């Protein structure tokens, strides 16, 4: 399901206080899209509904401030930014608070896979990428044996040299590379499921 097209006239009507018909049209377009978008990325129905409402409330509060930037699809890019902020807030709730993690080549891959459209969005996009990365880590950890996960974590996230981890764990360097490869492939899939628009 792709992001709906929004007519400029509808956006202009949304910016007028009290135009309930415009909001009705907008919700018809976007509410089902947002719910499906979040559900298709692994959120439970209640969480998808909650996040959809957060995005729509944020949009309602800020639509009066939106100004076209002169480029194609500026409203859609603005809506994506609002959605990213809502996702970050959702992921940062106390029951989903991520642990701090180190840098990896995989994080660089995430940074390249979710392009931004302006300098103003860069900080929010970086926060979003980090939160999606951490969310994906939490989602897939239970899919792997503890030894596989530890090999990945220590050598990819904590940046422990493979030779050092091989000596301390008793795993061969080949087994460590295999473990890292399996986890990173799964992470790429999980992040792509969530991040694709």
CSV table of C-alpha atoms in Angstrom, one decimal:
chain,number,residue,atom,x,y,z
A,1,UNK,CA,0.0,0.0,0.0
A,2,UNK,CA,1.5,3.3,-1.0
A,3,UNK,CA,1.2,6.7,0.6
A,4,UNK,CA,-2.0,8.3,-0.6
A,5,UNK,CA,-1.9,11.4,-2.9
A,6,UNK,CA,-3.1,14.5,-1.1
A,7,UNK,CA,-4.7,17.3,-3.2
A,8,UNK,CA,-3.3,20.7,-2.5
A,9,UNK,CA,-6.9,22.0,-2.1
A,10,UNK,CA,-7.6,19.5,0.6
A,11,UNK,CA,-4.4,20.5,2.5
A,12,UNK,CA,-5.4,24.2,2.2
A,13,UNK,CA,-8.9,23.2,3.7
A,14,UNK,CA,-7.2,21.3,6.5
A,15,UNK,CA,-5.4,24.6,7.5
A,16,UNK,CA,-8.8,26.3,7.9
A,17,UNK,CA,-10.1,26.0,11.4
A,18,UNK,CA,-13.3,24.1,11.7
A,19,UNK,CA,-13.5,22.5,8.3
A,20,UNK,CA,-14.8,19.1,9.5
A,21,UNK,CA,-15.5,17.9,6.0
A,22,UNK,CA,-11.9,18.3,5.0
A,23,UNK,CA,-10.8,16.3,8.0
A,24,UNK,CA,-13.3,13.6,7.2
A,25,UNK,CA,-11.9,13.3,3.6
A,26,UNK,CA,-8.3,13.3,5.0
A,27,UNK,CA,-9.1,10.6,7.5
A,28,UNK,CA,-10.7,8.5,4.9
A,29,UNK,CA,-7.5,8.6,2.9
A,30,UNK,CA,-4.9,8.3,5.6
A,31,UNK,CA,-6.3,6.5,8.7
A,32,UNK,CA,-6.5,3.1,7.0
A,33,UNK,CA,-3.2,3.6,5.3
A,34,UNK,CA,-1.4,4.4,8.6
A,35,UNK,CA,-3.0,1.5,10.5
A,36,UNK,CA,-2.0,-0.9,7.7
A,37,UNK,CA,1.5,0.6,7.5
A,38,UNK,CA,2.1,0.0,11.2
A,39,UNK,CA,0.5,-3.4,11.3
A,40,UNK,CA,2.5,-4.6,8.3
A,41,UNK,CA,5.7,-3.7,10.2
A,42,UNK,CA,4.9,-6.0,13.1
A,43,UNK,CA,3.0,-3.9,15.5
A,44,UNK,CA,0.1,-5.4,17.3
A,45,UNK,CA,-3.3,-4.0,16.4
A,46,UNK,CA,-3.6,-1.9,19.6
A,47,UNK,CA,-0.2,-0.4,19.1
A,48,UNK,CA,-0.8,0.3,15.4
A,49,UNK,CA,-4.1,2.0,16.4
A,50,UNK,CA,-2.4,4.0,19.1
A,51,UNK,CA,0.4,5.1,16.8
A,52,UNK,CA,-2.0,6.0,14.1
A,53,UNK,CA,-3.9,8.3,16.5
A,54,UNK,CA,-0.6,9.9,17.7
A,55,UNK,CA,0.3,10.7,14.1
A,56,UNK,CA,-3.1,12.1,13.3
A,57,UNK,CA,-3.2,14.2,16.5
A,58,UNK,CA,0.3,15.6,15.8
A,59,UNK,CA,-0.8,16.4,12.3
A,60,UNK,CA,-3.9,18.2,13.5
A,61,UNK,CA,-1.8,20.3,15.9
A,62,UNK,CA,0.8,21.3,13.3
A,63,UNK,CA,-1.0,21.4,9.9
A,64,UNK,CA,-1.6,25.1,10.3
A,65,UNK,CA,2.2,25.6,10.4
A,66,UNK,CA,2.9,23.6,7.2
A,67,UNK,CA,4.2,25.6,4.2
A,68,UNK,CA,5.1,24.1,0.8
A,69,UNK,CA,8.8,24.0,0.2
A,70,UNK,CA,8.5,24.4,-3.6
A,71,UNK,CA,9.5,20.8,-4.3
A,72,UNK,CA,7.2,18.0,-5.4
A,73,UNK,CA,5.4,16.0,-2.7
A,74,UNK,CA,6.4,18.5,0.1
A,75,UNK,CA,3.2,17.7,2.1
A,76,UNK,CA,4.0,13.9,1.9
A,77,UNK,CA,7.6,14.5,3.0
A,78,UNK,CA,6.3,16.6,5.9
A,79,UNK,CA,3.8,13.9,6.8
A,80,UNK,CA,6.6,11.3,6.8
A,81,UNK,CA,8.6,13.5,9.2
A,82,UNK,CA,5.6,13.7,11.5
A,83,UNK,CA,5.2,9.9,11.3
A,84,UNK,CA,8.9,9.4,12.1
A,85,UNK,CA,8.6,11.6,15.2
A,86,UNK,CA,5.6,9.6,16.4
A,87,UNK,CA,7.5,6.3,15.8
A,88,UNK,CA,10.4,7.6,17.8
A,89,UNK,CA,8.2,8.7,20.7
A,90,UNK,CA,6.4,5.3,20.6
A,91,UNK,CA,9.7,3.4,20.7
A,92,UNK,CA,11.0,5.5,23.5
A,93,UNK,CA,8.2,4.7,25.9
A,94,UNK,CA,9.4,3.2,29.1
A,95,UNK,CA,8.4,-0.3,28.2
A,96,UNK,CA,10.3,-0.1,24.9
A,97,UNK,CA,13.3,2.0,26.0
A,98,UNK,CA,16.4,0.8,24.1
A,99,UNK,CA,19.8,0.1,25.5
A,100,UNK,CA,22.6,2.2,24.2
A,101,UNK,CA,24.6,0.4,21.5
A,102,UNK,CA,27.8,1.0,19.6
A,103,UNK,CA,28.3,1.7,15.9
A,104,UNK,CA,28.5,-0.9,13.1
A,105,UNK,CA,28.7,-1.2,9.4
A,106,UNK,CA,25.0,-2.2,9.6
A,107,UNK,CA,24.1,1.1,11.1
A,108,UNK,CA,25.8,2.8,8.1
A,109,UNK,CA,23.6,0.6,5.9
A,110,UNK,CA,20.5,1.9,7.7
A,111,UNK,CA,21.7,5.5,7.3
A,112,UNK,CA,21.9,5.0,3.5
A,113,UNK,CA,18.6,3.0,3.2
A,114,UNK,CA,16.3,5.7,4.6
A,115,UNK,CA,17.0,8.9,2.6
A,116,UNK,CA,16.1,12.3,3.9
A,117,UNK,CA,14.9,15.2,1.9
A,118,UNK,CA,16.4,18.3,3.7
A,119,UNK,CA,18.9,19.3,6.3
A,120,UNK,CA,16.1,20.1,8.8
A,121,UNK,CA,15.0,16.5,8.7
A,122,UNK,CA,18.5,15.0,9.2
A,123,UNK,CA,18.5,15.0,13.0
A,124,UNK,CA,15.0,13.4,13.2
A,125,UNK,CA,16.0,10.9,10.5
A,126,UNK,CA,19.1,9.9,12.4
A,127,UNK,CA,17.0,9.4,15.6
A,128,UNK,CA,14.5,7.4,13.6
A,129,UNK,CA,17.2,5.2,12.0
A,130,UNK,CA,18.7,4.5,15.4
A,131,UNK,CA,15.3,3.7,17.0
A,132,UNK,CA,14.4,1.4,14.1
A,133,UNK,CA,17.8,-0.4,14.4
A,134,UNK,CA,17.3,-0.9,18.1
A,135,UNK,CA,13.7,-2.0,17.7
A,136,UNK,CA,14.8,-4.5,15.0
A,137,UNK,CA,17.5,-5.9,17.3
A,138,UNK,CA,14.9,-6.5,20.1
A,139,UNK,CA,12.5,-8.1,17.6
A,140,UNK,CA,14.9,-10.7,16.2
A,141,UNK,CA,17.1,-11.6,19.2
A,142,UNK,CA,14.9,-14.5,20.3
A,143,UNK,CA,15.2,-16.0,16.8
A,144,UNK,CA,18.9,-17.0,17.4
A,145,UNK,CA,20.8,-19.3,19.7
A,146,UNK,CA,22.5,-17.4,22.6
A,147,UNK,CA,26.0,-18.3,21.2
A,148,UNK,CA,25.1,-16.9,17.7
A,149,UNK,CA,23.7,-13.7,19.2
A,150,UNK,CA,26.7,-13.2,21.5
A,151,UNK,CA,29.1,-13.7,18.6
A,152,UNK,CA,27.2,-11.1,16.6
A,153,UNK,CA,26.7,-8.7,19.5
A,154,UNK,CA,30.3,-8.8,20.7
A,155,UNK,CA,32.0,-8.5,17.3
A,156,UNK,CA,29.4,-6.2,15.5
A,157,UNK,CA,28.0,-4.0,18.2
A,158,UNK,CA,30.7,-4.0,20.8
A,159,UNK,CA,33.4,-4.0,18.1
A,160,UNK,CA,35.4,-6.8,19.8
A,161,UNK,CA,38.0,-8.1,17.3
A,162,UNK,CA,36.9,-11.4,15.9
A,163,UNK,CA,40.3,-13.1,16.8
A,164,UNK,CA,39.9,-12.0,20.4
A,165,UNK,CA,36.3,-13.2,20.6
A,166,UNK,CA,37.3,-16.5,19.0
A,167,UNK,CA,39.9,-17.1,21.7
A,168,UNK,CA,37.6,-16.2,24.6
A,169,UNK,CA,34.5,-18.1,23.3
A,170,UNK,CA,36.1,-21.1,21.7
A,171,UNK,CA,34.3,-20.4,18.4
A,172,UNK,CA,36.2,-20.5,15.2
A,173,UNK,CA,36.5,-17.3,13.2
A,174,UNK,CA,34.5,-18.9,10.4
A,175,UNK,CA,31.7,-19.7,12.8
A,176,UNK,CA,31.7,-16.1,14.1
A,177,UNK,CA,31.6,-14.7,10.5
A,178,UNK,CA,28.7,-17.1,9.8
A,179,UNK,CA,26.8,-16.0,13.0
A,180,UNK,CA,27.3,-12.3,12.1
A,181,UNK,CA,26.2,-12.8,8.6
A,182,UNK,CA,23.0,-14.7,9.6
A,183,UNK,CA,22.0,-12.0,12.2
A,184,UNK,CA,22.8,-9.1,9.9
A,185,UNK,CA,20.8,-10.6,7.0
A,186,UNK,CA,17.8,-11.0,9.4
A,187,UNK,CA,18.3,-7.4,10.6
A,188,UNK,CA,18.3,-6.1,7.1
A,189,UNK,CA,15.0,-7.9,6.4
A,190,UNK,CA,13.4,-6.7,9.6
A,191,UNK,CA,14.5,-3.1,9.1
A,192,UNK,CA,13.3,-3.2,5.4
A,193,UNK,CA,9.9,-4.4,6.5
A,194,UNK,CA,9.5,-1.5,8.8
A,195,UNK,CA,11.3,1.2,6.8
A,196,UNK,CA,10.0,0.8,3.3
A,197,UNK,CA,7.4,3.4,2.4
